Short mmCIF file of C-alpha atoms in Angstrom, two decimals:
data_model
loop_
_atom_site.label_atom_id
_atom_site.label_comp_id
_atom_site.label_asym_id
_atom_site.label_seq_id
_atom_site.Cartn_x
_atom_site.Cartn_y
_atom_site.Cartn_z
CA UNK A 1 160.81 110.14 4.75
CA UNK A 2 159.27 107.36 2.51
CA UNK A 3 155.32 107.47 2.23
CA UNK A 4 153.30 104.99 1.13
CA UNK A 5 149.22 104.44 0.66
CA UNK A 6 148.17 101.52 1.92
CA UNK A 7 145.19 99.69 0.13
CA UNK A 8 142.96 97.58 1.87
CA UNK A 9 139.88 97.24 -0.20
CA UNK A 10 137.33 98.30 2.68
CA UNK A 11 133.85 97.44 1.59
CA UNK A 12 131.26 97.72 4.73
CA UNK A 13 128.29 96.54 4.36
CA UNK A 14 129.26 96.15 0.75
CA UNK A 15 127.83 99.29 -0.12
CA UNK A 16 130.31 99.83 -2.88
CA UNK A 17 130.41 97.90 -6.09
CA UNK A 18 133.07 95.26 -5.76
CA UNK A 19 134.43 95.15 -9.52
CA UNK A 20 134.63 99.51 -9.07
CA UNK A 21 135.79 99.46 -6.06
CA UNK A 22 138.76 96.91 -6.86
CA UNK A 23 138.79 99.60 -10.02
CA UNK A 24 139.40 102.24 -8.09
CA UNK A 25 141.88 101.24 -5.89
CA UNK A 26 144.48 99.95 -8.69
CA UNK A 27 143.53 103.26 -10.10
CA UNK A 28 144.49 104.85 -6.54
CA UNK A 29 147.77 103.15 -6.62
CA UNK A 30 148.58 104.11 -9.97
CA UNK A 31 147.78 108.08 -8.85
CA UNK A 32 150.62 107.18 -6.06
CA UNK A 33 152.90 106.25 -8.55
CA UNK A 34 152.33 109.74 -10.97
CA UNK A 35 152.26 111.90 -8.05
CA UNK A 36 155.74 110.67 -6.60
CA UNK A 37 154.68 108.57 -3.44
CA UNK A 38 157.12 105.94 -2.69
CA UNK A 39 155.29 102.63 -1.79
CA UNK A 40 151.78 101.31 -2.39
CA UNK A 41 150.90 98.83 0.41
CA UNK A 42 148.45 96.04 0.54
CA UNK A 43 146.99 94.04 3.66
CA UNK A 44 145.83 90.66 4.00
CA UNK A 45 142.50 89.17 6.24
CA UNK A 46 139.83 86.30 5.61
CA UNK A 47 136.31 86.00 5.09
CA UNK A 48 135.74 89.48 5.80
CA UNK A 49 133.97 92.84 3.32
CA UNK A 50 136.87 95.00 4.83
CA UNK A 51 140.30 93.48 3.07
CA UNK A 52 140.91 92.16 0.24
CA UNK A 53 142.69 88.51 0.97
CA UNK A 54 145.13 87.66 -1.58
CA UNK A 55 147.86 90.38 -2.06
CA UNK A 56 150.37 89.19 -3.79
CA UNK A 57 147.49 88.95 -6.83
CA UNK A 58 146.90 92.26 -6.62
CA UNK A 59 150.23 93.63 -6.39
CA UNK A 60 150.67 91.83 -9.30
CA UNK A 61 148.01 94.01 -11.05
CA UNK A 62 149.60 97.12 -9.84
CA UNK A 63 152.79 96.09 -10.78
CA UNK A 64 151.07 95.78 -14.54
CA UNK A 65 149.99 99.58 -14.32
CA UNK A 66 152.92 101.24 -12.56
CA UNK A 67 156.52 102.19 -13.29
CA UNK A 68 158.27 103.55 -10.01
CA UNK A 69 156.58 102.96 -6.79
CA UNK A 70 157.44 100.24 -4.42
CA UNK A 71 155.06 96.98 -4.03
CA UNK A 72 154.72 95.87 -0.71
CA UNK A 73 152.73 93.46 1.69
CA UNK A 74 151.72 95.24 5.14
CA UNK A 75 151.43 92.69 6.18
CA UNK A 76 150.63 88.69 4.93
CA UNK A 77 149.89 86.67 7.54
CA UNK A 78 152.84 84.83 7.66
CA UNK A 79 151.67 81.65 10.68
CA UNK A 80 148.63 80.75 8.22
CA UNK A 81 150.77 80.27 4.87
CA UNK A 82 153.32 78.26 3.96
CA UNK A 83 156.79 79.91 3.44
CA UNK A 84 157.38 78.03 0.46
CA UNK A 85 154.60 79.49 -0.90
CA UNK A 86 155.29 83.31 0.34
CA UNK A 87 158.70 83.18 -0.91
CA UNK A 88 158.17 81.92 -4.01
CA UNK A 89 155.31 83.86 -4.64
CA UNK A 90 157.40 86.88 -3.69
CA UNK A 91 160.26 85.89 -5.80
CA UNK A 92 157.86 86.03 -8.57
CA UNK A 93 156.75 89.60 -8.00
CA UNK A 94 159.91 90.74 -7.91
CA UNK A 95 160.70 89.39 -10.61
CA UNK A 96 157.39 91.12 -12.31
CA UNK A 97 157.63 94.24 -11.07
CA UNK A 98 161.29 94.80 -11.75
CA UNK A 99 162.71 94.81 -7.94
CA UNK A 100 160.52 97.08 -6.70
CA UNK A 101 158.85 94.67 -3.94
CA UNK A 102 158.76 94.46 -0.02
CA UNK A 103 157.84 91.64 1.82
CA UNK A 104 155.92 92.63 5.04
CA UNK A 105 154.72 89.64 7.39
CA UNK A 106 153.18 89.71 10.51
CA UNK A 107 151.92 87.10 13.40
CA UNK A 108 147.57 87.92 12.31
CA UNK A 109 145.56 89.04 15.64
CA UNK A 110 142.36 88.67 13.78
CA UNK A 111 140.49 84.95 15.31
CA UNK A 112 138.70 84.36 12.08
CA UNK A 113 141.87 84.17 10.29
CA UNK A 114 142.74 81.38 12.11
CA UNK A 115 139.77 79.31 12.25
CA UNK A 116 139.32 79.40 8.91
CA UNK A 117 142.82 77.97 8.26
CA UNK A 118 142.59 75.49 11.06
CA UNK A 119 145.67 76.71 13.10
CA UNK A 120 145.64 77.42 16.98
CA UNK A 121 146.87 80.58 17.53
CA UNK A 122 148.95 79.64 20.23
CA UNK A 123 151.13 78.25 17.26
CA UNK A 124 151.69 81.57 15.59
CA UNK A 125 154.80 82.63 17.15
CA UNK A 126 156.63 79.19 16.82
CA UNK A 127 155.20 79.66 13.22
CA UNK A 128 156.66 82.54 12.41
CA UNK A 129 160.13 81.80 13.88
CA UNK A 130 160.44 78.89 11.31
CA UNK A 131 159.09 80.86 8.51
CA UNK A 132 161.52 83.83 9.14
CA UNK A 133 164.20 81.09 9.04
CA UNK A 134 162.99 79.65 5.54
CA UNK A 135 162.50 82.57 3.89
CA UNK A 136 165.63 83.90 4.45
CA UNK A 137 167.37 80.55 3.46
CA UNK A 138 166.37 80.37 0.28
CA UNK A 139 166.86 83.92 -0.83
CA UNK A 140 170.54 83.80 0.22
CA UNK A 141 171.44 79.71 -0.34
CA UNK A 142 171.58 77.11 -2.94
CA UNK A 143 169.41 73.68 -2.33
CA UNK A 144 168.33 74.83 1.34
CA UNK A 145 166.60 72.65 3.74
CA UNK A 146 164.95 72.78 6.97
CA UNK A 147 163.53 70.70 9.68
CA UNK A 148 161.24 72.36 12.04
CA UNK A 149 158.07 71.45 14.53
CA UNK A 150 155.68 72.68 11.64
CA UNK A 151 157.86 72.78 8.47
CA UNK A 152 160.25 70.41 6.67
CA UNK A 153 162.09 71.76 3.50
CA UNK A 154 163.79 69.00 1.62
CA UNK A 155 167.26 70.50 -0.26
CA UNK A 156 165.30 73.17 -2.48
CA UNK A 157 166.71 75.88 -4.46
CA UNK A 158 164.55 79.25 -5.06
CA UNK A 159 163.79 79.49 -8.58
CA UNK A 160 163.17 82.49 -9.57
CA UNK A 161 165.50 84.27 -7.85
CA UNK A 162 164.36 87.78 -6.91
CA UNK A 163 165.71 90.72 -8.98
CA UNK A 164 167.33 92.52 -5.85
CA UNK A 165 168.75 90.02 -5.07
CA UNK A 166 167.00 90.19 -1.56
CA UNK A 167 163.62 92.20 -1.13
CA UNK A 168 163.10 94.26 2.22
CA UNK A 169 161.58 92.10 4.97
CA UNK A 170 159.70 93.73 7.53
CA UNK A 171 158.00 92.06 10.58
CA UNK A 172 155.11 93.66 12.68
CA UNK A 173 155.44 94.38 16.40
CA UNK A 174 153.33 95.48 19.22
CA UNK A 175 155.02 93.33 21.98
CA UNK A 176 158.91 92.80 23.38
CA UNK A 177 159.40 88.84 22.10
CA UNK A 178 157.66 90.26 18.36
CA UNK A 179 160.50 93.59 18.74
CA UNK A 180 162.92 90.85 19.46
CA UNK A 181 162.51 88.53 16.96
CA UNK A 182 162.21 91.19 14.16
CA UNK A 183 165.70 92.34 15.11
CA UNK A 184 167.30 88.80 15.87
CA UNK A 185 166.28 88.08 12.25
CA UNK A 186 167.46 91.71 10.74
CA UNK A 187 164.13 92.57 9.17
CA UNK A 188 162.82 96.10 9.13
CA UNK A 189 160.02 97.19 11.69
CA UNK A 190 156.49 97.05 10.48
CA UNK A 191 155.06 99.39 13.32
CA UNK A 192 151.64 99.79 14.09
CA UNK A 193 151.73 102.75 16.15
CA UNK A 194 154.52 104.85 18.01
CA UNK A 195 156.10 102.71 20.53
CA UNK A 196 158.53 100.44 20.23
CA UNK A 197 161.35 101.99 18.30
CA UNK A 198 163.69 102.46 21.27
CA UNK A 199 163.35 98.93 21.89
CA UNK A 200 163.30 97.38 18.83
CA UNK A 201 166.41 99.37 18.48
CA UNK A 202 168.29 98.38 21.12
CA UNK A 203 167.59 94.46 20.32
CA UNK A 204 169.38 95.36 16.88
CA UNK A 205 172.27 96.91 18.63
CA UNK A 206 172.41 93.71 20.67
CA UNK A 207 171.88 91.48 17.76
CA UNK A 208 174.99 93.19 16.38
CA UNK A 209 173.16 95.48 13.84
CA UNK A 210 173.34 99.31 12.90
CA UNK A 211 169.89 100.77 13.63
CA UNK A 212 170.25 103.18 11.20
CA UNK A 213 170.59 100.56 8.51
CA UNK A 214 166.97 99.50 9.29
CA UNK A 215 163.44 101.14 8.62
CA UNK A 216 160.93 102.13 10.69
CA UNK A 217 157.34 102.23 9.45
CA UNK A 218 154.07 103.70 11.24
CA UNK A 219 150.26 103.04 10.19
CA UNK A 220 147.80 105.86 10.13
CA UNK A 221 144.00 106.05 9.49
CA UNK A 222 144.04 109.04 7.62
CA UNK A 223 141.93 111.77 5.58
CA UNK A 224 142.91 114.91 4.63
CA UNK A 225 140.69 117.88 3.45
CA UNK A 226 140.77 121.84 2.85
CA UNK A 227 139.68 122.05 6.27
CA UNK A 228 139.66 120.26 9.32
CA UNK A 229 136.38 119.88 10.17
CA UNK A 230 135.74 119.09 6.41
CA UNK A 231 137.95 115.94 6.77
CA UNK A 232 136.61 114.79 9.58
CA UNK A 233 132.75 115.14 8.29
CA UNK A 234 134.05 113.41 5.32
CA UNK A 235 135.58 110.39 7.18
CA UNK A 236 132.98 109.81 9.95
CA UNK A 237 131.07 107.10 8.69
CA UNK A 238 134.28 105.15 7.42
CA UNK A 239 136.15 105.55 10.98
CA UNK A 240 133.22 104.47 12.76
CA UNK A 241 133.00 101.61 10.27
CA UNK A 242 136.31 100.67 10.53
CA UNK A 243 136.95 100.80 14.35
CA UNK A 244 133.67 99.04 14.86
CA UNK A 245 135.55 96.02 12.41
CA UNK A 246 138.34 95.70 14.30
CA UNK A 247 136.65 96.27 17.84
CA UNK A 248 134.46 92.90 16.44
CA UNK A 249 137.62 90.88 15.06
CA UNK A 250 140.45 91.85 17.15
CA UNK A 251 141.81 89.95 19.59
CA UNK A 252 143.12 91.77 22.73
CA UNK A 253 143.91 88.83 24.70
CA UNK A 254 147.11 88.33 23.35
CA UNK A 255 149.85 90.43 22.59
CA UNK A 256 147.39 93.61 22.35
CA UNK A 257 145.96 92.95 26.03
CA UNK A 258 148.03 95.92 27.40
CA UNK A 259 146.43 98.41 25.18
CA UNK A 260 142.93 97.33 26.90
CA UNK A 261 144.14 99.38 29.83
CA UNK A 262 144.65 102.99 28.11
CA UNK A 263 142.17 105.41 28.91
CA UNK A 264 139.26 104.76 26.71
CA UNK A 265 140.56 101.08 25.78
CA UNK A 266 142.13 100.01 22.73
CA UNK A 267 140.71 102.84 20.34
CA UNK A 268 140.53 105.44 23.00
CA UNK A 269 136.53 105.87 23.35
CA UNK A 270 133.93 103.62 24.75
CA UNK A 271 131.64 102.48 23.47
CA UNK A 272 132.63 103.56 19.88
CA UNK A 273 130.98 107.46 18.96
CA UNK A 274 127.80 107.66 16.67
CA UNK A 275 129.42 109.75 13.39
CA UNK A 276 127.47 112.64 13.74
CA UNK A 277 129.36 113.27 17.49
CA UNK A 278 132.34 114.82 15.51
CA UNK A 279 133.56 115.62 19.65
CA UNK A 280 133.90 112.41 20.46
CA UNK A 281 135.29 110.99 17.27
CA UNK A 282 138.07 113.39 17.53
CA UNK A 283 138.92 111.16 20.68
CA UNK A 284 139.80 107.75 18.85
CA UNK A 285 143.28 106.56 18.52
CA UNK A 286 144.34 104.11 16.43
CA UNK A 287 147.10 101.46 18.07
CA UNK A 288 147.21 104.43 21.10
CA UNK A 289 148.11 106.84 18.44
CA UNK A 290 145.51 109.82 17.28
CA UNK A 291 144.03 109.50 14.04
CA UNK A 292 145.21 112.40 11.23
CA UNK A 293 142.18 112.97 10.04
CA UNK A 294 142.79 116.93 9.20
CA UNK A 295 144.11 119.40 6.59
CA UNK A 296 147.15 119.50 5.19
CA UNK A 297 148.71 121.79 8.01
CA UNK A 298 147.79 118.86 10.90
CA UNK A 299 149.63 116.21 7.94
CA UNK A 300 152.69 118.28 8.43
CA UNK A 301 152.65 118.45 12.02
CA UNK A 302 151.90 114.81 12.06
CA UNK A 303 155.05 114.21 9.56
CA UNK A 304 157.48 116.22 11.53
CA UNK A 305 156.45 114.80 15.08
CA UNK A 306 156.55 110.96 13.61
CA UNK A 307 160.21 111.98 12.03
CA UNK A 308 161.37 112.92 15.52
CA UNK A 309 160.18 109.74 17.09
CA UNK A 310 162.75 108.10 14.57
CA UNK A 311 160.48 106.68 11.91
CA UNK A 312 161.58 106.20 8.36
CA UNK A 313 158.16 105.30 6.31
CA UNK A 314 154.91 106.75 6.65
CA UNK A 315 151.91 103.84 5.85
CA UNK A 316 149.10 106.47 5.18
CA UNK A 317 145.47 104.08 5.42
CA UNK A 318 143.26 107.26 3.00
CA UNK A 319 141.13 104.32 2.03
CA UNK A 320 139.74 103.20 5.21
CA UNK A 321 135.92 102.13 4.48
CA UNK A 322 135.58 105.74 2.57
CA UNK A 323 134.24 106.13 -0.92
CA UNK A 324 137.31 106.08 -3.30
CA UNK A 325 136.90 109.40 -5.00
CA UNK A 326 137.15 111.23 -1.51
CA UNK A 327 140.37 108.84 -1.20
CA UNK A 328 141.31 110.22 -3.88
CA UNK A 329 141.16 114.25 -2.86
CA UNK A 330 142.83 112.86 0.20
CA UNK A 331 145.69 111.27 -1.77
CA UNK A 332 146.13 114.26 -4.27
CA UNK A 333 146.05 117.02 -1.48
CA UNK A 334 148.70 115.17 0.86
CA UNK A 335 150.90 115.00 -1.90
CA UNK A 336 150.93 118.74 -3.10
CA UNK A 337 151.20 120.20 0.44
CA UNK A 338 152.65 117.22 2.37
CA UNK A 339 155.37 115.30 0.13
CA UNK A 340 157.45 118.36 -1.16
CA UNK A 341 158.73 118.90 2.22
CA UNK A 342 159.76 116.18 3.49
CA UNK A 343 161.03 113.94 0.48
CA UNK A 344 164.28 114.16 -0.46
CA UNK A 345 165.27 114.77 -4.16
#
């Protein structure tokens, strides 16, 4: 099992100090890296306290301070940028941090980061088709070109080249054609929850592909204590802060619609829980899934079931809207009791 921390410089309310907090989380991924996780993920959204929005500039910054651990982008959104511009940016990284990079691109379901770019959203799938096609041309071909609806690549060749020669792609899903397109185009699966594998898998199998030679990756909220009821006292605030963001931003009109119709809505509970009712936090689910917020015994449970569902990477979200030295605790007690038994040597 591969774990990662993902990063997303959560600032509600900006009751943190920006220049600390961006402190703290380089110093956060830099702890991954000396305690043996595997990846350090960042996340990308506009105009908003709860993400930082340009991740390739601060993977570059981590890439500065660390040694070992995987860089990777969960997720850019990709209908918004130019590919030129991804590619070459992650070409660069690569480059930087010695091939230790993944790119991770995903269609955005956030409205704001649309407007403020000035692209319909209806466009975002077309979008992303073309990009997929780009990006993946010039990593593997000399003097590429492309003529699309939205892009037009004259004969270009990539320079730099990327160390590996060919960093992981991953593509997020939460619907059939997204499934679909992530396998037609043999990229990884950038999961947001636990559905989806079974299908995504048997697209690859009709695509021609191995399943096995692709990963699987789920995002969790988490926050890990000595004690359960510790954690989730801890985390309260943060989760309510958090859920309250994305009940604001998301939107479930689209591709997320379905999840509007589980019991309790998208997140489980409505309306969202105060943070003092602990009972009814406990209820939330994040993408349909439960949220580990727990000790270290729940982690392993957590681990073992997600394993069995046929996941390969773990995207563990410990700084969700929390102060960064409880992060940290979190961080340094799932790897002593979590990461020993399930990594393999």
């Amino acid at each position: 099992m591969d774990f990662g921390i993902a990063l997303t410089f959560s600032n509600p309310g900006f009751q943190f100090d920006v220049e600390q907090l961006a402190k703290s989380q380089i110093d956060q991924a830099v702890l991954a890296d000396e305690l043996g996780y595997n990846h350090v993920w960042t996340a990308q959204h506009h105009g908003t306290e709860m993400y930082f929005p340009a991740p390739f500039v601060t993977l570059a910054t981590i890439a500065a301070r660390t040694r070992r651990i995987r860089l990777g982008t969960y997720i850019v959104i990709m209908p918004i940028q130019h590919p030129l511009d991804v590619v070459e940016n992650a070409a660069t990284l690569d480059v930087l941090s010695g091939g230790r990079f993944d790119l991770g691109l995903g269609l955005g379901n956030f409205v704001l980061d649309f407007e403020a770019y000035g692209i319909p959203k209806s466009e975002r799938g077309a979008r992303m088709e073309e990009s997929l096609s780009i990006i993946r041309g010039l990593w593997t071909q000399e003097n590429f070109s492309f003529k699309g609806k939205y892009y037009t690549i004259p004969p270009f060749t990539l320079v730099p080249k990327p160390v590996q020669p060919r960093p992981p792609l991953w593509v997020a899903a939460t619907a059939e054609k997204a499934f679909d397109r992530a396998a037609r185009h043999e990229c990884h699966l950038a999961g947001g929850s636990g559905f989806g594998i079974e299908y995504y898998e048997s697209r690859l199998r009709a695509y021609g592909h191995d399943p096995k030679k692709f990963h699987k990756s789920i995002l969790q909220l988490v926050h890990i204590a000595e004690t359960r009821e510790q954690a989730w006292r801890e985390a309260a605030e943060s989760i309510v802060a958090w859920v309250k963001y994305y009940k604001k931003e998301l939107d479930l009109s689209g591709d997320l619609k379905f999840m509007q119709n589980q019991p309790g809505g998208y997140f489980g509970v409505d309306p969202i829980p105060e943070p003092s009712d602990l009972d009814s936090l406990k209820k939330l689910t994040f993408f349909g899934t439960p949220l580990l917020i727990g000790d270290p015994n729940d982690a392993i449970a957590w681990v073992e079931k997600t394993k069995q569902q046929g996941f390969t990477h773990a995207v563990l979200g410990m700084q969700s809207a929390i102060a960064p030295e409880l992060a940290e605790k979190s961080i340094r007690l799932f790897a002593k009791h979590v990461l020993p038994r399930f990594q393999q040597r």
